[in-house]
Every structure is written in C-alpha cells, then in structure tokens.
Amino acid sequence: MASGMGEPYMLPRDTQESQRLDAQHEYFRQLSYGHLIHPSIPARQLHAVADVATGTGLWLRQLADELTLPRPVEGEKPSFVGFDISQQQFPLADSLHTQMKFVVHDMVDTFPAEYHERFDLVNVRLVTYAVKASDLDRVVRNITQLLKPGGYLQWQETDAGDCWGHPETPTVTAWANYVMAEKVDRGLLPGIAAPLVKSILSLPASIPEGYQNPVSWSKEMMRLIHLETVSTLDHPSPAVEADKKMVVMTVAIFLLTSRINRKSGELDRESSTSGKGEKLKEEIQSMNETLEAIQRGGDMNSSWNFDVTWIVARKAIPVDINKGWMTIKKPPA
C-alpha cells in the first residue's frame, strides 16, 4: 500500500516489513510479560477470536497453537479470523491452523454481518499509524460490533509521544517531534491512547426493558476491565533491554523516512528558491541529519525508552432481571 496524504498508513508493506512486524511481535510479547492475552481475560472461555489489523497474523497463529479447541465439524465457521486492509502480508493458506481464516477488510467500514457478535475476544495492536482522528470512533464501533455479549476487547498502543530519552537527547527529541508532526499532517492523532479509552467508554448499549447489564450495571456498551502502562524502562525481562535497540532503530528509520519522502515530494513540486521551498530544504536536511544519527546508533539507542498502553474492556450482557448474574459478573478462569 502506498503511503501519501490520501493514505494515513506510514509504513511499507513488503517482505522486509513483514520480517520487522514478526520481530516486533516477539518483542511486544516479551514486553507483555510473555502473554498473548492479558491474564484478566479467561482463556478457557475463548472459542472464537479475531485479530484486527493482523498484518502477518503471527499473534493469531501463536494463540491458535496455545489454545486447545475441539476440531471443527464440516461447515463450521473458523474459530480464528484475522482482518487486514491488505492481504500482502497474510501467511500462506497451506500453513494455517485448520480453524483459521484471513479476510481483507478495512476497519473503517462496517464488518460483514456474518462476523457480528461472533467473537469472545477481539485483539487490536498498533493502529495509531493507520487510523485517522476523524475515523477513531467509527473504528471502535465497528470493532466492538464483532464481540459477543460479554466478549473481551484487548488493545495495545504506543506513540512517538510515548517515547523518551533517558537521559533526554537531541536525537530522540527531534525524531519524536518530526513523527508527531507527520501524524498530524496525515490526519492521525498525535497520541491515540487517551482518545481511544474515551471512545471505548462512550459507546452506548441497548439494554431492553426488564434486563440489566451485570458487567457494569450501566447503559455503557463496554466496561474497562484493565488499563496498564507497560514501560521498557526497568522491565524485569532481560530480553526487553537486549532487543530494544533493534526494535527502536527499525521503526524509527521507517517512520522518519516516511516524512522525508513526503516532504521531498513537496519540494519537487515547489520552486526551491521560493520561501516555502527554502523551508522545505532546511527541514529535509535537518531530518536527514537526524536519520543519519539514528543509523549510526550512539546516544539515541542506548537511552531510548517507550511506554505501551494495554487496554482490556468487556462488552455488555443483557440479562433478565429475574435471572442470576454472579457468574457473568466474574466468570471462572
């Protein structure tokens, strides 16, 4: 998928990017204390799982290997479904779990009706560089529509603004400022975590008269079950510190290169002697200097840290007011 002003996504889709995504996934798993799903989600009760913006589908494939599910009967719908706007990074069909399927779909659009209220868990990770600010509420609505009543939503995000130097360095600061500026130019949110939590908690539920919602005792569609900030700084896993430089360098180079390429295109269309052309040349030169500093390594990579916001929410369950609700409120693990 090409990245431009009409396309908010800031990263490429090719073999090299697939390899980076898989390495990033393994790193995020270490950062998440080895968990694919948060411990607050009852894994034994998961019978159908969706992964939105699945990319290479590695998270979904590893979860399918870990969960013990009965073999599907003929005609049964797949238990694991990965959705992505592009099929370029999907795994080969002959390598898939027997209960797995990958579907091309843009999360900005309503999902096909056959997937509505199908899943016990929907996973989303790192769409901050793909979802426009104007689309966030619609995306959250569409994703929660996939959940069964009582189903769980797991969402992890990190942004350029969640990164910092320890101690602060000019390279880290310059990189973060350039990437956040590029996000705003593309219509993306400079920071997605807080607006995302607000959007999740703002969804109204339709609880019929005579029913109640023991998940939250409210008219909200989703209840926040867990909200955590996980940091690379002082993380207990040695692998998080050991592999941090690799993760930081690759994504930093891709994101900054995205802005350099777009600004260079603007310069090609602008007279280099005009006031705007001069400013573009200065910015491109400064960005290239920052990029070279990243590629050299040095202070940026030894001092870089970042936070990840880890969200778990649960969908409302309409229950007859005359029926028991305690096992719904807190299901057994």
PDB file of N, CA and C in Angstrom, residues 10 128-129 158-166 168-185 188-191 248 251-257 259 283 286-287 289-291 293-294 300 303-307:
ATOM      1  N   MET A  10       1.680   4.883   7.602  1.00  0.00           N
ATOM      2  CA  MET A  10       3.004   5.469   7.461  1.00  0.00           C
ATOM      3  C   MET A  10       4.101   4.446   7.178  1.00  0.00           C
ATOM      4  N   THR A 128      -2.183   3.062  15.591  1.00  0.00           N
ATOM      5  CA  THR A 128      -2.053   4.511  15.733  1.00  0.00           C
ATOM      6  C   THR A 128      -1.493   5.177  14.479  1.00  0.00           C
ATOM      7  N   TYR A 129      -0.729   4.427  13.672  1.00  0.00           N
ATOM      8  CA  TYR A 129      -0.163   4.977  12.442  1.00  0.00           C
ATOM      9  C   TYR A 129      -1.016   4.653  11.220  1.00  0.00           C
ATOM     10  N   THR A 158       1.254   2.303  21.279  1.00  0.00           N
ATOM     11  CA  THR A 158       2.335   3.192  21.688  1.00  0.00           C
ATOM     12  C   THR A 158       2.542   4.222  20.591  1.00  0.00           C
ATOM     13  N   ASP A 159       2.941   5.422  20.956  1.00  0.00           N
ATOM     14  CA  ASP A 159       3.089   6.534  20.013  1.00  0.00           C
ATOM     15  C   ASP A 159       4.472   7.148  20.124  1.00  0.00           C
ATOM     16  N   ALA A 160       4.792   7.994  19.151  1.00  0.00           N
ATOM     17  CA  ALA A 160       6.052   8.737  19.229  1.00  0.00           C
ATOM     18  C   ALA A 160       6.107   9.550  20.519  1.00  0.00           C
ATOM     19  N   GLY A 161       4.962  10.066  20.945  1.00  0.00           N
ATOM     20  CA  GLY A 161       4.912  10.846  22.183  1.00  0.00           C
ATOM     21  C   GLY A 161       5.071  10.003  23.434  1.00  0.00           C
ATOM     22  N   ASP A 162       5.006   8.679  23.295  1.00  0.00           N
ATOM     23  CA  ASP A 162       5.224   7.766  24.421  1.00  0.00           C
ATOM     24  C   ASP A 162       6.689   7.359  24.537  1.00  0.00           C
ATOM     25  N   CYS A 163       7.529   7.933  23.686  1.00  0.00           N
ATOM     26  CA  CYS A 163       8.959   7.628  23.693  1.00  0.00           C
ATOM     27  C   CYS A 163       9.729   8.772  24.347  1.00  0.00           C
ATOM     28  N   TRP A 164      10.807   8.429  25.019  1.00  0.00           N
ATOM     29  CA  TRP A 164      11.604   9.476  25.638  1.00  0.00           C
ATOM     30  C   TRP A 164      13.050   9.012  25.774  1.00  0.00           C
ATOM     31  N   GLY A 165      13.924  10.011  25.882  1.00  0.00           N
ATOM     32  CA  GLY A 165      15.331   9.723  26.110  1.00  0.00           C
ATOM     33  C   GLY A 165      15.608   9.663  27.599  1.00  0.00           C
ATOM     34  N   HIS A 166      16.465   8.762  28.004  1.00  0.00           N
ATOM     35  CA  HIS A 166      16.801   8.611  29.426  1.00  0.00           C
ATOM     36  C   HIS A 166      18.309   8.445  29.560  1.00  0.00           C
ATOM     37  N   GLU A 168      17.441  12.592  28.350  1.00  0.00           N
ATOM     38  CA  GLU A 168      16.936  13.160  27.093  1.00  0.00           C
ATOM     39  C   GLU A 168      18.097  13.551  26.184  1.00  0.00           C
ATOM     40  N   THR A 169      17.939  13.257  24.875  1.00  0.00           N
ATOM     41  CA  THR A 169      18.960  13.604  23.893  1.00  0.00           C
ATOM     42  C   THR A 169      18.317  14.355  22.727  1.00  0.00           C
ATOM     43  N   PRO A 170      19.073  15.190  22.030  1.00  0.00           N
ATOM     44  CA  PRO A 170      18.520  15.932  20.888  1.00  0.00           C
ATOM     45  C   PRO A 170      17.986  15.016  19.792  1.00  0.00           C
ATOM     46  N   THR A 171      18.632  13.875  19.571  1.00  0.00           N
ATOM     47  CA  THR A 171      18.201  12.974  18.501  1.00  0.00           C
ATOM     48  C   THR A 171      16.809  12.412  18.794  1.00  0.00           C
ATOM     49  N   VAL A 172      16.606  11.934  20.024  1.00  0.00           N
ATOM     50  CA  VAL A 172      15.304  11.379  20.405  1.00  0.00           C
ATOM     51  C   VAL A 172      14.219  12.438  20.284  1.00  0.00           C
ATOM     52  N   THR A 173      14.486  13.640  20.813  1.00  0.00           N
ATOM     53  CA  THR A 173      13.501  14.721  20.789  1.00  0.00           C
ATOM     54  C   THR A 173      13.154  15.125  19.364  1.00  0.00           C
ATOM     55  N   ALA A 174      14.169  15.270  18.510  1.00  0.00           N
ATOM     56  CA  ALA A 174      13.930  15.669  17.115  1.00  0.00           C
ATOM     57  C   ALA A 174      13.100  14.609  16.396  1.00  0.00           C
ATOM     58  N   TRP A 175      13.455  13.331  16.589  1.00  0.00           N
ATOM     59  CA  TRP A 175      12.702  12.255  15.936  1.00  0.00           C
ATOM     60  C   TRP A 175      11.240  12.278  16.343  1.00  0.00           C
ATOM     61  N   ALA A 176      10.970  12.365  17.648  1.00  0.00           N
ATOM     62  CA  ALA A 176       9.586  12.354  18.134  1.00  0.00           C
ATOM     63  C   ALA A 176       8.801  13.535  17.574  1.00  0.00           C
ATOM     64  N   ASN A 177       9.407  14.700  17.537  1.00  0.00           N
ATOM     65  CA  ASN A 177       8.716  15.883  17.018  1.00  0.00           C
ATOM     66  C   ASN A 177       8.391  15.743  15.538  1.00  0.00           C
ATOM     67  N   TYR A 178       9.330  15.218  14.756  1.00  0.00           N
ATOM     68  CA  TYR A 178       9.081  15.032  13.318  1.00  0.00           C
ATOM     69  C   TYR A 178       7.965  14.017  13.073  1.00  0.00           C
ATOM     70  N   VAL A 179       7.985  12.909  13.800  1.00  0.00           N
ATOM     71  CA  VAL A 179       6.979  11.866  13.578  1.00  0.00           C
ATOM     72  C   VAL A 179       5.598  12.337  14.013  1.00  0.00           C
ATOM     73  N   MET A 180       5.515  13.042  15.138  1.00  0.00           N
ATOM     74  CA  MET A 180       4.208  13.556  15.573  1.00  0.00           C
ATOM     75  C   MET A 180       3.674  14.593  14.584  1.00  0.00           C
ATOM     76  N   ALA A 181       4.558  15.415  14.028  1.00  0.00           N
ATOM     77  CA  ALA A 181       4.142  16.383  13.020  1.00  0.00           C
ATOM     78  C   ALA A 181       3.620  15.679  11.770  1.00  0.00           C
ATOM     79  N   GLU A 182       4.279  14.583  11.381  1.00  0.00           N
ATOM     80  CA  GLU A 182       3.841  13.829  10.216  1.00  0.00           C
ATOM     81  C   GLU A 182       2.478  13.183  10.463  1.00  0.00           C
ATOM     82  N   LYS A 183       2.274  12.687  11.667  1.00  0.00           N
ATOM     83  CA  LYS A 183       0.977  12.093  12.001  1.00  0.00           C
ATOM     84  C   LYS A 183      -0.143  13.126  11.866  1.00  0.00           C
ATOM     85  N   VAL A 184       0.091  14.307  12.394  1.00  0.00           N
ATOM     86  CA  VAL A 184      -0.920  15.370  12.314  1.00  0.00           C
ATOM     87  C   VAL A 184      -1.170  15.753  10.858  1.00  0.00           C
ATOM     88  N   ASP A 185      -0.105  15.859  10.060  1.00  0.00           N
ATOM     89  CA  ASP A 185      -0.255  16.202   8.645  1.00  0.00           C
ATOM     90  C   ASP A 185      -1.103  15.170   7.899  1.00  0.00           C
ATOM     91  N   LEU A 188      -3.780  11.882  11.416  1.00  0.00           N
ATOM     92  CA  LEU A 188      -3.723  10.937  12.515  1.00  0.00           C
ATOM     93  C   LEU A 188      -3.674  11.676  13.850  1.00  0.00           C
ATOM     94  N   LEU A 189      -3.956  10.967  14.930  1.00  0.00           N
ATOM     95  CA  LEU A 189      -3.849  11.548  16.265  1.00  0.00           C
ATOM     96  C   LEU A 189      -2.387  11.554  16.701  1.00  0.00           C
ATOM     97  N   PRO A 190      -1.885  12.671  17.269  1.00  0.00           N
ATOM     98  CA  PRO A 190      -0.504  12.668  17.767  1.00  0.00           C
ATOM     99  C   PRO A 190      -0.312  11.654  18.886  1.00  0.00           C
ATOM    100  N   GLY A 191      -1.384  11.405  19.645  1.00  0.00           N
ATOM    101  CA  GLY A 191      -1.382  10.385  20.691  1.00  0.00           C
ATOM    102  C   GLY A 191      -2.753   9.737  20.742  1.00  0.00           C
ATOM    103  N   VAL A 248      13.798  -0.254  18.234  1.00  0.00           N
ATOM    104  CA  VAL A 248      13.781   1.203  18.120  1.00  0.00           C
ATOM    105  C   VAL A 248      14.333   1.662  16.778  1.00  0.00           C
ATOM    106  N   VAL A 251      11.934   0.784  13.516  1.00  0.00           N
ATOM    107  CA  VAL A 251      10.699   1.558  13.382  1.00  0.00           C
ATOM    108  C   VAL A 251      11.007   3.051  13.273  1.00  0.00           C
ATOM    109  N   ALA A 252      12.022   3.530  13.980  1.00  0.00           N
ATOM    110  CA  ALA A 252      12.379   4.946  13.902  1.00  0.00           C
ATOM    111  C   ALA A 252      12.798   5.329  12.490  1.00  0.00           C
ATOM    112  N   ILE A 253      13.588   4.480  11.857  1.00  0.00           N
ATOM    113  CA  ILE A 253      14.054   4.757  10.492  1.00  0.00           C
ATOM    114  C   ILE A 253      12.881   4.758   9.515  1.00  0.00           C
ATOM    115  N   PHE A 254      11.993   3.767   9.613  1.00  0.00           N
ATOM    116  CA  PHE A 254      10.841   3.696   8.707  1.00  0.00           C
ATOM    117  C   PHE A 254       9.950   4.933   8.845  1.00  0.00           C
ATOM    118  N   LEU A 255       9.630   5.317  10.070  1.00  0.00           N
ATOM    119  CA  LEU A 255       8.694   6.422  10.288  1.00  0.00           C
ATOM    120  C   LEU A 255       9.289   7.755   9.851  1.00  0.00           C
ATOM    121  N   LEU A 256      10.561   7.983  10.164  1.00  0.00           N
ATOM    122  CA  LEU A 256      11.178   9.246   9.760  1.00  0.00           C
ATOM    123  C   LEU A 256      11.364   9.294   8.244  1.00  0.00           C
ATOM    124  N   THR A 257      11.731   8.173   7.641  1.00  0.00           N
ATOM    125  CA  THR A 257      11.873   8.120   6.183  1.00  0.00           C
ATOM    126  C   THR A 257      10.556   8.444   5.492  1.00  0.00           C
ATOM    127  N   ARG A 259       8.307  10.572   6.431  1.00  0.00           N
ATOM    128  CA  ARG A 259       8.142  12.039   6.369  1.00  0.00           C
ATOM    129  C   ARG A 259       9.141  12.659   5.380  1.00  0.00           C
ATOM    130  N   GLU A 283      14.161  21.783   6.373  1.00  0.00           N
ATOM    131  CA  GLU A 283      13.577  20.709   7.178  1.00  0.00           C
ATOM    132  C   GLU A 283      14.085  19.352   6.714  1.00  0.00           C
ATOM    133  N   SER A 286      17.602  18.813   7.922  1.00  0.00           N
ATOM    134  CA  SER A 286      17.608  18.529   9.357  1.00  0.00           C
ATOM    135  C   SER A 286      17.128  17.098   9.644  1.00  0.00           C
ATOM    136  N   MET A 287      16.089  16.675   8.926  1.00  0.00           N
ATOM    137  CA  MET A 287      15.580  15.312   9.127  1.00  0.00           C
ATOM    138  C   MET A 287      16.605  14.278   8.685  1.00  0.00           C
ATOM    139  N   GLU A 289      19.796  14.605   8.781  1.00  0.00           N
ATOM    140  CA  GLU A 289      20.830  14.579   9.819  1.00  0.00           C
ATOM    141  C   GLU A 289      20.383  13.725  11.002  1.00  0.00           C
ATOM    142  N   THR A 290      19.096  13.861  11.372  1.00  0.00           N
ATOM    143  CA  THR A 290      18.554  13.035  12.455  1.00  0.00           C
ATOM    144  C   THR A 290      18.553  11.567  12.060  1.00  0.00           C
ATOM    145  N   LEU A 291      18.175  11.290  10.807  1.00  0.00           N
ATOM    146  CA  LEU A 291      18.161   9.913  10.315  1.00  0.00           C
ATOM    147  C   LEU A 291      19.559   9.306  10.351  1.00  0.00           C
ATOM    148  N   ALA A 293      21.958  10.144  12.330  1.00  0.00           N
ATOM    149  CA  ALA A 293      22.322   9.914  13.732  1.00  0.00           C
ATOM    150  C   ALA A 293      21.705   8.614  14.251  1.00  0.00           C
ATOM    151  N   ILE A 294      20.473   8.336  13.832  1.00  0.00           N
ATOM    152  CA  ILE A 294      19.817   7.083  14.231  1.00  0.00           C
ATOM    153  C   ILE A 294      20.564   5.891  13.645  1.00  0.00           C
ATOM    154  N   MET A 300      21.103   7.829  20.954  1.00  0.00           N
ATOM    155  CA  MET A 300      19.668   7.594  20.805  1.00  0.00           C
ATOM    156  C   MET A 300      19.288   6.187  21.254  1.00  0.00           C
ATOM    157  N   SER A 303      19.743   5.237  25.031  1.00  0.00           N
ATOM    158  CA  SER A 303      18.954   5.977  26.016  1.00  0.00           C
ATOM    159  C   SER A 303      17.459   5.902  25.757  1.00  0.00           C
ATOM    160  N   TRP A 304      17.061   5.283  24.668  1.00  0.00           N
ATOM    161  CA  TRP A 304      15.662   5.281  24.239  1.00  0.00           C
ATOM    162  C   TRP A 304      14.809   4.383  25.136  1.00  0.00           C
ATOM    163  N   ASN A 305      13.600   4.858  25.494  1.00  0.00           N
ATOM    164  CA  ASN A 305      12.600   4.032  26.162  1.00  0.00           C
ATOM    165  C   ASN A 305      11.223   4.423  25.654  1.00  0.00           C
ATOM    166  N   PHE A 306      10.255   3.530  25.835  1.00  0.00           N
ATOM    167  CA  PHE A 306       8.889   3.870  25.435  1.00  0.00           C
ATOM    168  C   PHE A 306       7.885   3.119  26.300  1.00  0.00           C
ATOM    169  N   ASP A 307       6.668   3.669  26.352  1.00  0.00           N
ATOM    170  CA  ASP A 307       5.565   3.083  27.098  1.00  0.00           C
ATOM    171  C   ASP A 307       4.543   2.501  26.132  1.00  0.00           C
TER     172      ASP A 307
END
